[in-house]
Coordinates of C-alpha atoms in Angstrom, one line a residue:
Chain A
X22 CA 87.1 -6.8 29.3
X23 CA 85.1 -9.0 31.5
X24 CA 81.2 -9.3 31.4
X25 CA 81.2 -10.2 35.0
X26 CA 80.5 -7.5 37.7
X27 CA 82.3 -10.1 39.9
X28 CA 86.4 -11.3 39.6
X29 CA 86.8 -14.7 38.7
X30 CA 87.7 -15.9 42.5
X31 CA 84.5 -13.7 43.3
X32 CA 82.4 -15.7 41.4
X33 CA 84.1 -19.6 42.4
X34 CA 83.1 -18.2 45.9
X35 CA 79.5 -17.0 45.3
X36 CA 79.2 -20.5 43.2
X37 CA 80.3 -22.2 46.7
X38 CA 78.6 -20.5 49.3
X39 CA 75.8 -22.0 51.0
X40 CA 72.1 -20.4 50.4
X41 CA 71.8 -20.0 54.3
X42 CA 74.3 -17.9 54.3
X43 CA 72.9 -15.4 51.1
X44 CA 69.0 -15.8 51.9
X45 CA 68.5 -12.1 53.2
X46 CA 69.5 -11.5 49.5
X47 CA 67.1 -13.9 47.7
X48 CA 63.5 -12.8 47.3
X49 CA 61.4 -13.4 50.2
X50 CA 58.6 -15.8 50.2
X51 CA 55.5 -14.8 49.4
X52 CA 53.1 -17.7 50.2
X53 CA 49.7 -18.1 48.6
X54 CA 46.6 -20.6 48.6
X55 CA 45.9 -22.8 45.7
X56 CA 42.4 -21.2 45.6
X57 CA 43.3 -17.8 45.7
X58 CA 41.9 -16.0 42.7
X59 CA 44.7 -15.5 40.1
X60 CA 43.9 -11.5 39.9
X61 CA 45.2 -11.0 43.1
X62 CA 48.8 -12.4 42.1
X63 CA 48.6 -10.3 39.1
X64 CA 47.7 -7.0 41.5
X65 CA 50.9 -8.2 43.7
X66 CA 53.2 -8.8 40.5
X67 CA 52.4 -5.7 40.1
X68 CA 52.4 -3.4 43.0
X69 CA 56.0 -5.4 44.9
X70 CA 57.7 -6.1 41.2
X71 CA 57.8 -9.7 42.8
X72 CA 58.3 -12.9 40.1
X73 CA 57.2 -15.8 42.0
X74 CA 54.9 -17.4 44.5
X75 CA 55.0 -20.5 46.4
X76 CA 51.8 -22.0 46.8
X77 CA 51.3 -24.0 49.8
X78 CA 48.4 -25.9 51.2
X79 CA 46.6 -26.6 54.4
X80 CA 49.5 -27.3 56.5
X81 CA 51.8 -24.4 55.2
X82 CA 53.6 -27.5 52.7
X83 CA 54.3 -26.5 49.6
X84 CA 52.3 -27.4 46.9
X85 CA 52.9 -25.5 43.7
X86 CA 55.4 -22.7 42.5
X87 CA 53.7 -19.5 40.1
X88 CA 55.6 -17.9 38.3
X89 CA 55.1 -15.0 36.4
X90 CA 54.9 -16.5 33.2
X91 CA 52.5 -18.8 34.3
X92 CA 50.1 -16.0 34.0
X93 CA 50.4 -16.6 30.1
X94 CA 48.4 -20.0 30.6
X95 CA 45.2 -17.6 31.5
X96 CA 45.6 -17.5 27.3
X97 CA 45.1 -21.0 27.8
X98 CA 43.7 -24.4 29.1
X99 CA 46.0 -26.7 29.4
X100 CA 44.2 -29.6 28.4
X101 CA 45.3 -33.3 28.9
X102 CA 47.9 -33.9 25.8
X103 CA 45.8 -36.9 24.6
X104 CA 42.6 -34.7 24.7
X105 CA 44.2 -31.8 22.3
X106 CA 42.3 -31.2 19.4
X107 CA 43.6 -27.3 18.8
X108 CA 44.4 -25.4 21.9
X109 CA 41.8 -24.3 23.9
X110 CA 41.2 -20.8 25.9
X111 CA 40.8 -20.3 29.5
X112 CA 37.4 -18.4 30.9
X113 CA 37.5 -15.5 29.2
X114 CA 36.3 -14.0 33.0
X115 CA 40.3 -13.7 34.7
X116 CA 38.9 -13.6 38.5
X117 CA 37.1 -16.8 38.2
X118 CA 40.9 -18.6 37.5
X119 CA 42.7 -19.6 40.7
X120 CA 46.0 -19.9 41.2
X121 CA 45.9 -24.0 41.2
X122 CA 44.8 -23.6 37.9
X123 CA 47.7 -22.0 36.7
X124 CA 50.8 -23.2 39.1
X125 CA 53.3 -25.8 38.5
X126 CA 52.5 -28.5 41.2
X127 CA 55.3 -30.7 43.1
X128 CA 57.8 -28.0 42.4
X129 CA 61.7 -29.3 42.7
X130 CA 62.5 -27.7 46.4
X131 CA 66.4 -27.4 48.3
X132 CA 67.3 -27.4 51.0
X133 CA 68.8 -24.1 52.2
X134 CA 72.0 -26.2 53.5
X135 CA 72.2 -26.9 49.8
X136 CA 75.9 -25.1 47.9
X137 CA 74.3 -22.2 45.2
X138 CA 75.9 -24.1 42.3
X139 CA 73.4 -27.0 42.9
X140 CA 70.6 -24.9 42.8
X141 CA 72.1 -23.9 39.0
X142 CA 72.4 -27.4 38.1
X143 CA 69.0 -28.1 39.0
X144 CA 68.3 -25.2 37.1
X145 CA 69.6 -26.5 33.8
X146 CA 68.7 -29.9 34.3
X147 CA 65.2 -29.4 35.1
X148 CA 65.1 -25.9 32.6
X149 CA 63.4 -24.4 35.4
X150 CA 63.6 -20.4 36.4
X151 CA 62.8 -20.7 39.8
X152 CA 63.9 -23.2 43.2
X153 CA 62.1 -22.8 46.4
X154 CA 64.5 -23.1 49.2
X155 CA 63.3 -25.2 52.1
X156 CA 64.6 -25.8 56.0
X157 CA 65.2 -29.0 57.2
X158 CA 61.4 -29.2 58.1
X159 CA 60.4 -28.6 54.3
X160 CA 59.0 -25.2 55.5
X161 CA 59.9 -22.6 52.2
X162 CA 62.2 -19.8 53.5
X163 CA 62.7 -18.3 50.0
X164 CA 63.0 -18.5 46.0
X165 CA 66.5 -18.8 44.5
X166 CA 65.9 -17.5 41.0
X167 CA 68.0 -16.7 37.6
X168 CA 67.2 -13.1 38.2
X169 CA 69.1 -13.2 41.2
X170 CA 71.9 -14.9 39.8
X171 CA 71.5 -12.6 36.6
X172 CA 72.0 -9.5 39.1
X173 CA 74.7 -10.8 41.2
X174 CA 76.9 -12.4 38.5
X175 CA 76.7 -9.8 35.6
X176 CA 74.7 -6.6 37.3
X177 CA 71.7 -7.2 35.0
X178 CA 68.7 -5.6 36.9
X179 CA 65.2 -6.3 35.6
X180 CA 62.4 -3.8 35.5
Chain B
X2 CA 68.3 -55.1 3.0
X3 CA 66.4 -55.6 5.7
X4 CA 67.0 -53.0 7.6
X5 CA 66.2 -50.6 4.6
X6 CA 62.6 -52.1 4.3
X7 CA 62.5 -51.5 8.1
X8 CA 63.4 -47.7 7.7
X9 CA 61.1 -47.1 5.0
X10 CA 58.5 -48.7 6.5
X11 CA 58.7 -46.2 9.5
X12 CA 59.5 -43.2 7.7
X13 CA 56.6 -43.9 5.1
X14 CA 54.1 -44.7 8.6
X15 CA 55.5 -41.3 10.3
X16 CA 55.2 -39.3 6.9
X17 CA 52.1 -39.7 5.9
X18 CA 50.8 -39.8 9.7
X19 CA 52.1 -36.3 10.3
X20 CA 50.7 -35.3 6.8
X21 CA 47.3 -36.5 7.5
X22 CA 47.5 -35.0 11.2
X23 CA 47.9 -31.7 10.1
X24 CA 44.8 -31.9 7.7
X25 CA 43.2 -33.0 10.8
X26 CA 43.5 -30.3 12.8
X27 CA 43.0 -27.7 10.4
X28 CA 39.4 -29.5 10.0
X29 CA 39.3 -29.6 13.6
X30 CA 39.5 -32.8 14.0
X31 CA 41.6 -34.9 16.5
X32 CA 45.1 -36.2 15.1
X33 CA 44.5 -39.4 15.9
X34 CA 41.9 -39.5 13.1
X35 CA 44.6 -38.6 10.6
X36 CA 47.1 -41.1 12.4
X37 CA 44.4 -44.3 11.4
X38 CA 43.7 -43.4 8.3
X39 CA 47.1 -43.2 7.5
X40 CA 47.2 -46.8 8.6
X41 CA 44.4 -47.8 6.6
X42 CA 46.0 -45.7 3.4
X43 CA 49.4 -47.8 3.7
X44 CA 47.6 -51.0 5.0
X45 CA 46.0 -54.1 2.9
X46 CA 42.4 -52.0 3.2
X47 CA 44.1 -49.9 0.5
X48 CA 47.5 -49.9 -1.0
X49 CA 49.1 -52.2 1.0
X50 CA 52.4 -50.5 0.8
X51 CA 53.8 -51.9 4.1
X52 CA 56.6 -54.7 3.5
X53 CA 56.0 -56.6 6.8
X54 CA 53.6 -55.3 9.9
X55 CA 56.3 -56.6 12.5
X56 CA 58.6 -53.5 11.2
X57 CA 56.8 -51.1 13.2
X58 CA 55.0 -53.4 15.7
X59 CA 57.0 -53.1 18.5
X60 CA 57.3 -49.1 17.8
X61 CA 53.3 -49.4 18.3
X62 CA 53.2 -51.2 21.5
X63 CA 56.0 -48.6 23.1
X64 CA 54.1 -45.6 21.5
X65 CA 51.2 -47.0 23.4
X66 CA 53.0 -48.0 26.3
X67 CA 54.5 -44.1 26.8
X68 CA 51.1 -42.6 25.7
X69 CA 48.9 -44.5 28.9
X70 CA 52.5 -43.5 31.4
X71 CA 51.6 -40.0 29.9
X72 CA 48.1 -40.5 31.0
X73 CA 49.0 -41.5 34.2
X74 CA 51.3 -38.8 35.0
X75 CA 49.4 -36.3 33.3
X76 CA 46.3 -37.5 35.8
X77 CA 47.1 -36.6 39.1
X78 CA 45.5 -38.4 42.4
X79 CA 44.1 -34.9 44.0
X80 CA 42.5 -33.8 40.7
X81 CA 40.1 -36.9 41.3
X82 CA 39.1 -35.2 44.5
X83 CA 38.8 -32.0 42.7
X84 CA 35.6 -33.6 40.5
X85 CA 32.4 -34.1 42.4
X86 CA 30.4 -37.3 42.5
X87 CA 28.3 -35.6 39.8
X88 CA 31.4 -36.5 37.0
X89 CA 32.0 -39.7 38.6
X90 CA 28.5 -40.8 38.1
X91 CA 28.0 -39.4 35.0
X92 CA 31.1 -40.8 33.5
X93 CA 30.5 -44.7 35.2
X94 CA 26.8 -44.2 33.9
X95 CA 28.3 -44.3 30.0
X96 CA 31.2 -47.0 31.0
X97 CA 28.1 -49.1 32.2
X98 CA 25.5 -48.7 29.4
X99 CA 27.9 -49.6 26.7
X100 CA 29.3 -52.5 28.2
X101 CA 26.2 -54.2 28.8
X102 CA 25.3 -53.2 25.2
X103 CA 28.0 -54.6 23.8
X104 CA 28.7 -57.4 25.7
X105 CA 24.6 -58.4 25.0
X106 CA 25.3 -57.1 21.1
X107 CA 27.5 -59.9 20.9
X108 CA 25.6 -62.1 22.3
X109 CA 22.9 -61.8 20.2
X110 CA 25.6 -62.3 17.2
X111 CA 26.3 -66.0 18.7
X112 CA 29.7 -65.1 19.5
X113 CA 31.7 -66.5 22.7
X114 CA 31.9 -64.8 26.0
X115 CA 35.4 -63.7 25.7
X116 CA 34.3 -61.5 22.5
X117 CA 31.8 -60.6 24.9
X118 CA 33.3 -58.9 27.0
X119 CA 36.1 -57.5 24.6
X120 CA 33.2 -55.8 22.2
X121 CA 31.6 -54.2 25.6
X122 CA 34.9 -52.7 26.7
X123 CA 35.6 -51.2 23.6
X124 CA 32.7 -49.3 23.9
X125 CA 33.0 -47.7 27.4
X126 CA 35.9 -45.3 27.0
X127 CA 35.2 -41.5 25.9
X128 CA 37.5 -39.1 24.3
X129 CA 36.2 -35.7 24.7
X130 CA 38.6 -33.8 22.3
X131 CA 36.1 -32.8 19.7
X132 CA 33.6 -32.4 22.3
X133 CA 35.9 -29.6 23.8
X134 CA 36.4 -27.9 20.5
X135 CA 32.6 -27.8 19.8
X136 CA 32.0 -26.2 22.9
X137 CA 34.6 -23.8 22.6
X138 CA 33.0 -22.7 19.0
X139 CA 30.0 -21.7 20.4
X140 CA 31.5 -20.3 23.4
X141 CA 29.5 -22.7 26.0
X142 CA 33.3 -24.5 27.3
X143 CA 32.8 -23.2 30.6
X144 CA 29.1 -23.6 31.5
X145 CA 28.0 -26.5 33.8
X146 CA 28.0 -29.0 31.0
X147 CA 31.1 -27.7 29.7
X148 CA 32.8 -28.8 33.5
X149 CA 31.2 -31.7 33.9
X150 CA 31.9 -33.5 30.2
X151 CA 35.9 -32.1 31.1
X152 CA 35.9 -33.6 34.6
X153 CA 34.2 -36.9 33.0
X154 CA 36.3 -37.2 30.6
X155 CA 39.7 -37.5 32.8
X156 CA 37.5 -40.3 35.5
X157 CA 36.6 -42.2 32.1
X158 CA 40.4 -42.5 31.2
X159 CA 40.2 -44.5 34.7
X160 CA 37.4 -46.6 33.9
X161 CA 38.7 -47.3 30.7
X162 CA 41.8 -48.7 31.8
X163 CA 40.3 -50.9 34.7
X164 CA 38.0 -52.2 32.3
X165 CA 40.9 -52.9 30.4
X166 CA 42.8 -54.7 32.8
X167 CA 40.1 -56.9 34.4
X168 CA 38.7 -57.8 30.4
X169 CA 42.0 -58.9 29.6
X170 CA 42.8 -60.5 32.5
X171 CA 39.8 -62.8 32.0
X172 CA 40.0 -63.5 28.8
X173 CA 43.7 -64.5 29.1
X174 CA 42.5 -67.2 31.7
X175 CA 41.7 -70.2 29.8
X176 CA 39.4 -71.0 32.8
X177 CA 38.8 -68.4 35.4
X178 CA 39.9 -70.3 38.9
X179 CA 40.8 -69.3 42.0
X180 CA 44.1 -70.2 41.2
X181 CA 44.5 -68.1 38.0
X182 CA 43.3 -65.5 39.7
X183 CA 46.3 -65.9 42.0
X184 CA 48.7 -63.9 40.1
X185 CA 46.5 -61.2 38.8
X186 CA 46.0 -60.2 42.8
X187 CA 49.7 -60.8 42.9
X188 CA 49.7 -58.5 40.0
X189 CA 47.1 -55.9 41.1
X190 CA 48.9 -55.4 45.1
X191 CA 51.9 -55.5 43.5
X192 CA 51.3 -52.3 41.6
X193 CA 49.2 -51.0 44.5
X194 CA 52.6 -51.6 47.0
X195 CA 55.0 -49.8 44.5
X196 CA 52.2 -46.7 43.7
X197 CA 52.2 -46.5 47.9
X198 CA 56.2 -46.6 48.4
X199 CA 56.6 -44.1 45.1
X200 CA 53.9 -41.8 47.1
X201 CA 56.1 -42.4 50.2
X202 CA 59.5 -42.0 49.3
X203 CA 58.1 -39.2 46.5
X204 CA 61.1 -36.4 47.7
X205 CA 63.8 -39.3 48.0
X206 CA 63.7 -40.6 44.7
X207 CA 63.2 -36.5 43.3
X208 CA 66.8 -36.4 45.3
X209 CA 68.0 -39.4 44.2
X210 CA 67.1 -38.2 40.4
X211 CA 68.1 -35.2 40.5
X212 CA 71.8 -36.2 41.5
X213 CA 71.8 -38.1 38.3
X214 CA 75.0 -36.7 36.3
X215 CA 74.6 -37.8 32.5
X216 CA 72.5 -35.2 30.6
X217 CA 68.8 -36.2 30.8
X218 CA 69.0 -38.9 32.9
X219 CA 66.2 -37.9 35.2
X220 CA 64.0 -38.5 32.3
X221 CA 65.2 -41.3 31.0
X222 CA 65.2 -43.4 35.1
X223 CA 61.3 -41.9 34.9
X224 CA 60.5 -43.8 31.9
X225 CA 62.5 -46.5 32.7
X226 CA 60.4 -47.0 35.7
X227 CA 57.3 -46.4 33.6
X228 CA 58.8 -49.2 31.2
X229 CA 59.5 -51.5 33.7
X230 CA 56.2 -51.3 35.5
X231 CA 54.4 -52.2 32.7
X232 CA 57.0 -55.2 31.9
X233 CA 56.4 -56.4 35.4
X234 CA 52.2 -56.5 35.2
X235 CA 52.4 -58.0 32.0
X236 CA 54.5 -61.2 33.8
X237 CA 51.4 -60.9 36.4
X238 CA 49.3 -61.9 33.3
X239 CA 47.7 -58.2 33.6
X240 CA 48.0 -55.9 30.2
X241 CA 51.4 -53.9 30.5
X242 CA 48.9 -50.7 29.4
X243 CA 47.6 -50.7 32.8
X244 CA 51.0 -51.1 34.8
X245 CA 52.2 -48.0 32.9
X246 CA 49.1 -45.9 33.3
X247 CA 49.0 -46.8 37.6
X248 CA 52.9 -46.1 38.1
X249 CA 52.5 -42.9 36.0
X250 CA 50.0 -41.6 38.2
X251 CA 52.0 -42.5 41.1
X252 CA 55.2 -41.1 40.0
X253 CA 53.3 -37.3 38.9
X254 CA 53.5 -36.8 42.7
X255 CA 57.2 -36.8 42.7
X256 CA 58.7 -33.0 42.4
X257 CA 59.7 -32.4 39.3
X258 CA 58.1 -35.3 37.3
X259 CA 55.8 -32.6 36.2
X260 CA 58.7 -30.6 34.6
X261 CA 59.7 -33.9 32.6
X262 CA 56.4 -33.9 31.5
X263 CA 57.1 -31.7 28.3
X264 CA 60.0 -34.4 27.4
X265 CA 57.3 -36.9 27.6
X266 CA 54.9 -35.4 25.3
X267 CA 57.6 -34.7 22.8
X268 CA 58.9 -38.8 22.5
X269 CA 55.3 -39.9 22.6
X270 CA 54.1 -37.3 19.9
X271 CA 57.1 -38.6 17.5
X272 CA 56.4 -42.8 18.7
X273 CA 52.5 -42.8 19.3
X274 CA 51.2 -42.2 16.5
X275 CA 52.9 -45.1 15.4
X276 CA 50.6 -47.1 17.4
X277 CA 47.2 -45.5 15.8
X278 CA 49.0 -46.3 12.4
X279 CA 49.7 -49.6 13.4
X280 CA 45.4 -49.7 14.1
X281 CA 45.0 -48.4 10.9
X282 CA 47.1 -51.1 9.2
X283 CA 45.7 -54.2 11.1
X284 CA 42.1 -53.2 9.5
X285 CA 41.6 -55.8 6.5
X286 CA 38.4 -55.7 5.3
X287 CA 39.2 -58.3 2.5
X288 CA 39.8 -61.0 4.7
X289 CA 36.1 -61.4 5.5
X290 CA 34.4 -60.0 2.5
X291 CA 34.9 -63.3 1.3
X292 CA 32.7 -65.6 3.8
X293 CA 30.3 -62.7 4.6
X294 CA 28.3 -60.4 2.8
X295 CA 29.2 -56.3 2.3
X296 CA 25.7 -55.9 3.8
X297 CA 26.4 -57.9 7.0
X298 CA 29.7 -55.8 7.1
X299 CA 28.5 -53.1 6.7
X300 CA 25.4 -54.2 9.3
X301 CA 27.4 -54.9 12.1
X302 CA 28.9 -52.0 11.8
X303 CA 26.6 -49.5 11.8
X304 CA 24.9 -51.6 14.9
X305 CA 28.1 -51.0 16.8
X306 CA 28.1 -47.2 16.1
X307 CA 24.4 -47.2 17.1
X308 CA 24.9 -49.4 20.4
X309 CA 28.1 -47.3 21.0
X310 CA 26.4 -44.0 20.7
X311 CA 22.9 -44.6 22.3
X312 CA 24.7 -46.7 25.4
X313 CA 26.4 -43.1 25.7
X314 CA 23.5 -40.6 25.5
X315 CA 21.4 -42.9 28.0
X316 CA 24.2 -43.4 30.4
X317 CA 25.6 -40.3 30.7
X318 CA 22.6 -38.6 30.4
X319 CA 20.5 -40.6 32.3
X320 CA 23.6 -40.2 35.5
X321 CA 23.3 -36.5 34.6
X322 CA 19.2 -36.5 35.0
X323 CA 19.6 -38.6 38.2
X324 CA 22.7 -35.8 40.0
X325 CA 20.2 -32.9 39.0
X326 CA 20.6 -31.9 35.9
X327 CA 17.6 -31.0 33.8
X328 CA 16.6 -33.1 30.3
X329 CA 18.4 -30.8 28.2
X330 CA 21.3 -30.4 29.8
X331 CA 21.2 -34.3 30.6
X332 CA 20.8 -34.6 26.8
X333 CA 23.9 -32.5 25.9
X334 CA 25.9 -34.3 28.4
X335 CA 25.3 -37.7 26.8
X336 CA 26.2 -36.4 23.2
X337 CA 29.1 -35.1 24.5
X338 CA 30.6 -37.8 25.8
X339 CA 29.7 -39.5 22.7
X340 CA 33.2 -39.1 20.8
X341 CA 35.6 -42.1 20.7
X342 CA 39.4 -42.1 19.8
X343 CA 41.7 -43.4 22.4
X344 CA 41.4 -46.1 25.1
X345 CA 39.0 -47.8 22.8
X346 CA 41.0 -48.5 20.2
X347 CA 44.0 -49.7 22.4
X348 CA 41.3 -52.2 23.9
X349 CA 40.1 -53.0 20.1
X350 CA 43.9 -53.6 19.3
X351 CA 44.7 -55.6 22.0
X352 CA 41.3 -57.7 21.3
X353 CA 42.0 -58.2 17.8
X354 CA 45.8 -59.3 18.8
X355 CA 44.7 -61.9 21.0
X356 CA 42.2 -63.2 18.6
X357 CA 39.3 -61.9 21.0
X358 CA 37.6 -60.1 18.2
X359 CA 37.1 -60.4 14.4
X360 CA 37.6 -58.4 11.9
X361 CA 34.0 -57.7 11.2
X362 CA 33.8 -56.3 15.1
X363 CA 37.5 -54.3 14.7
X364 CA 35.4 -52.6 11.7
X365 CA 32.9 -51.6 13.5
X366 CA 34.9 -50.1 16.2
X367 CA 37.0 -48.5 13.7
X368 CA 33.6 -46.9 12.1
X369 CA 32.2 -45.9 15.6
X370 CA 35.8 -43.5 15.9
X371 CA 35.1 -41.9 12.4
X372 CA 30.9 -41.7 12.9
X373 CA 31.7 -40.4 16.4
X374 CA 34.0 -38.2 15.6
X375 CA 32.3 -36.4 12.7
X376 CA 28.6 -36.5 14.3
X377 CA 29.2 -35.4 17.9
X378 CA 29.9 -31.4 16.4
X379 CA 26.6 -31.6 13.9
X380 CA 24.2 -33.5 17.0
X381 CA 26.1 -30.9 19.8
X382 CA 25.2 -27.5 18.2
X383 CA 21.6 -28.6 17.9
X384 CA 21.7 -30.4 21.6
X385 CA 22.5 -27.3 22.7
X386 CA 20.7 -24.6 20.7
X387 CA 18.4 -24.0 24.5
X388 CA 21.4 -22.4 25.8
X389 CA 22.2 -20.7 22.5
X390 CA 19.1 -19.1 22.3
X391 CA 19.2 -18.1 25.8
X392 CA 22.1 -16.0 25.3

């Protein structure tokens, strides 16, 4: 019995394809401001079911990458590792956090020419959950994620 | 045999560190106050138990090494922006005060100028750590104070490690010409060149790193670099500390860096302390309790605490009165920037190493951490009991 939704040969091919070519099936971009207060990402989380966010600055470059789980670090401030006495609470007050506060800056990009098993070895090597894939300008086009690969490879559908 | 002593000698420094470090934060205290006590436990001050210092010495200098290339890279250029000139001021204000205190407090001792300038460096940096916790306890973290201590805090790591470089780099000069200077500008445009080409060519080196194939090795090329910058400004005659620190907050614009960041943290929380042991250990009271008397010990030492906490409270506070701020707030501002326990000691360290400071002055600079550390809770609550009675 296989695990895989996919036959092996199935799965060497979705491991080669390009991400151009499977982009209508990745998430698409949602693009947010760094100042943006964080309840409004939470409100969008909720109503779309989306994960992620890129974050991009003045001229539509990105700058960050939110993730859903980054909305754990409301719980709290992520002081400087030298500083860290005990670990410290954010503003008890959730609409005065902005997204900067809480986004994972200079996020590791590809570009969309890039094969889908490099985007899975970045994955592992940088333990990351989430790649924003980029055109050849460095504009984001859309977020390759392990939820995606999760529902192609074995069906698994999160809710 | 020998390398048996060498093992014990680490696992006894790393045992007892950790031991101490957890007592330290269930006081809420910082860690690094458990880390030097250790030192002085295992050290001559106490038991001695150490077979020979150059066991773990070169541990210490790359636990200190990684810990300023975490600074860096945990420091990121924009954030500066993100901080007003209010922090800025407020934090140069302190740096100020207590260098010219302590460079004039050693003065007044009759010492020469490169102690000087060694005694007011060590005074300058801050580490807020404590302070945070504090205002956290009584719920006052995120007022205006609160922002402005946080944001001062991460400019005074700057400060702190400029004052560092240019203290060192003058007291390394036998005679300050222009050319000795020569290769400390060499030095200084040098790590100004790379920080540009790193910011530059941030996404080709990410791409270049991330093709790595051996497991990790993203990582290990980023503290290579970090390694090998502070190699090169120490052959510029500038303190390796600050090469690491600069190319750290160079490379934290690469993508990705900040997702090796974790891997950092975890090697320097196992090799760091190492270092604040090391501090701990090079403390030997007995070696001048012979030609001077407890009470001059013991007088010096308390002066430095003084200097080091008054140059604070009028610095800071006096920058805080002159951006706005009103007396009280000014005042809680100064205390809470009061708390050594980082860059300070590296700068005490590196004095005592290159026979810029006695012991007597190391003392001193040792007790200001402890006094600091212990007071700045006590003085804060009652700095700031306006505010609690407001709300």
């Amino acid at each position: 019995m296989s695990f895989f939704i996919l036959k092996r040969d199935e799965i060497e091919k979705v491991l080669e394809s390009r991400i151009q070519d499977i982009l209508h099936e990745l998430c698409p971009p949602l693009k947010i401001e760094e100042n943006m207060p964080v309840e409004i990402f939470i409100d969008t989380v909720k109503s779309k079911g989306i994960d992620a966010a890129i974050v991009v600055g003045r001229k539509g470059k990105v700058v960050g990458i939110v993730t859903r789980l980054d909305l754990l670090k409301i719980l709290h401030l992520e002081v400087p590792y030298r500083l860290r006495v005990l670990a410290i609470p954010r503003h008890p007050k959730v609409e005065k956090i902005t997204i900067k506060e809480i986004m994972t800056r200079n996020p590791i990009t590809l570009r969309e020419t890039a094969k889908v098993h490099d985007a899975i070895d970045l994955m592992s090597k940088y333990k990351i959950s989430h790649i924003i894939i980029v055109d050849n300008k460095g504009n984001p086009k859309a977020i390759f994620s392990r939820r995606y690969l999760l529902k192609k490879v074995f069906g698994i559908e999160e809710h | 045999m020998k390398e048996a002593l060498i093992l014990l000698d680490i696992t006894l420094v790393l045992l007892l560190a950790k031991v101490l470090e957890e007592v330290m934060a269930r006081i809420k205290q910082p860690t690094i106050l458990g880390d030097l006590l250790a030192g002085i436990l295992v050290g001559p001050t106490v038991f001695g138990l150490i077979s020979s210092v150059k066991n773990i010495e070169s541990f210490a200098w790359v636990g200190i090494v990684i810990l300023l290339f975490l600074g860096g890279v945990e420091s990121s250029i924009s954030e500066f922006k993100r901080y007003g000139v209010q922090v800025l001021a407020v934090a140069l204000g302190g740096v100020l005060a207590c260098f010219l205190l302590g460079f004039s407090y050693a003065y007044m001792l009759g010492y020469d100028l490169k102690t000087m300038l060694f005694l007011g460096a060590i005074l300058t940096p801050t580490s807020v750590g404590v302070t945070l916790r504090t205002l956290m306890d009584l719920n006052l973290l995120h007022t205006k104070e609160g922002r402005v201590i946080l944001g001062a805090a991460v400019a005074d790591d700057i400060y702190g490690v400029i004052v560092l470089a240019l203290v060192y780099s003058l007291v390394t000069e036998s005679k300050v010409t222009l050319e000795s200077l020569l290769p400390i500008m060499t030095g200084l445009a040098t790590i100004l060149t790379l920080t540009f080409l790193i910011n530059k060519f941030s996404y080709k080196i990410s791409v270049m790193l991330r093709k790595l194939k051996v497991h990790e090795s993203a990582f290990t090329t980023v503290l290579i670099m970090g390694l090998a910058a502070a190699t090169l400004t120490a052959f510029f005659r500038l303190s390796p500390l600050v090469g690491a620190f600069f190319i750290g907050l160079a490379l934290s614009s690469i993508p990705g860096v900040e997702l090796l960041r974790e891997r950092l943290e975890f090697l320097s929380m196992i090799i760091t302390p190492i270092f604040f042991v090391y501090a701990g250990i090079l403390l030997n009271p007995w070696e001048i309790v012979g030609n001077n008397s407890l009470y001059e010990i013991l007088y010096v030492g308390l002066s430095i605490v003084a200097l080091g906490v008054i140059g604070k409270i009028i610095g800071c506070g006096f920058a805080a009165k002159l951006s706005g701020m009103d007396w009280n707030e000014s005042l809680a501002i100064g205390l809470g920037m009061m708390p050594r326990a980082g860059v300070d000691l590296v700068i005490a360290v590196v004095g005592l190493s290159i026979g810029a400071i006695d012991q007597k002055l190391y003392f001193g600079a040792l007790l200001l951490i402890y006094f600091s550390s212990l007071a700045t809770p006590v003085l804060l609550k009652r700095a700031f009991k306006y505010k609690i009675g407001k709300s």
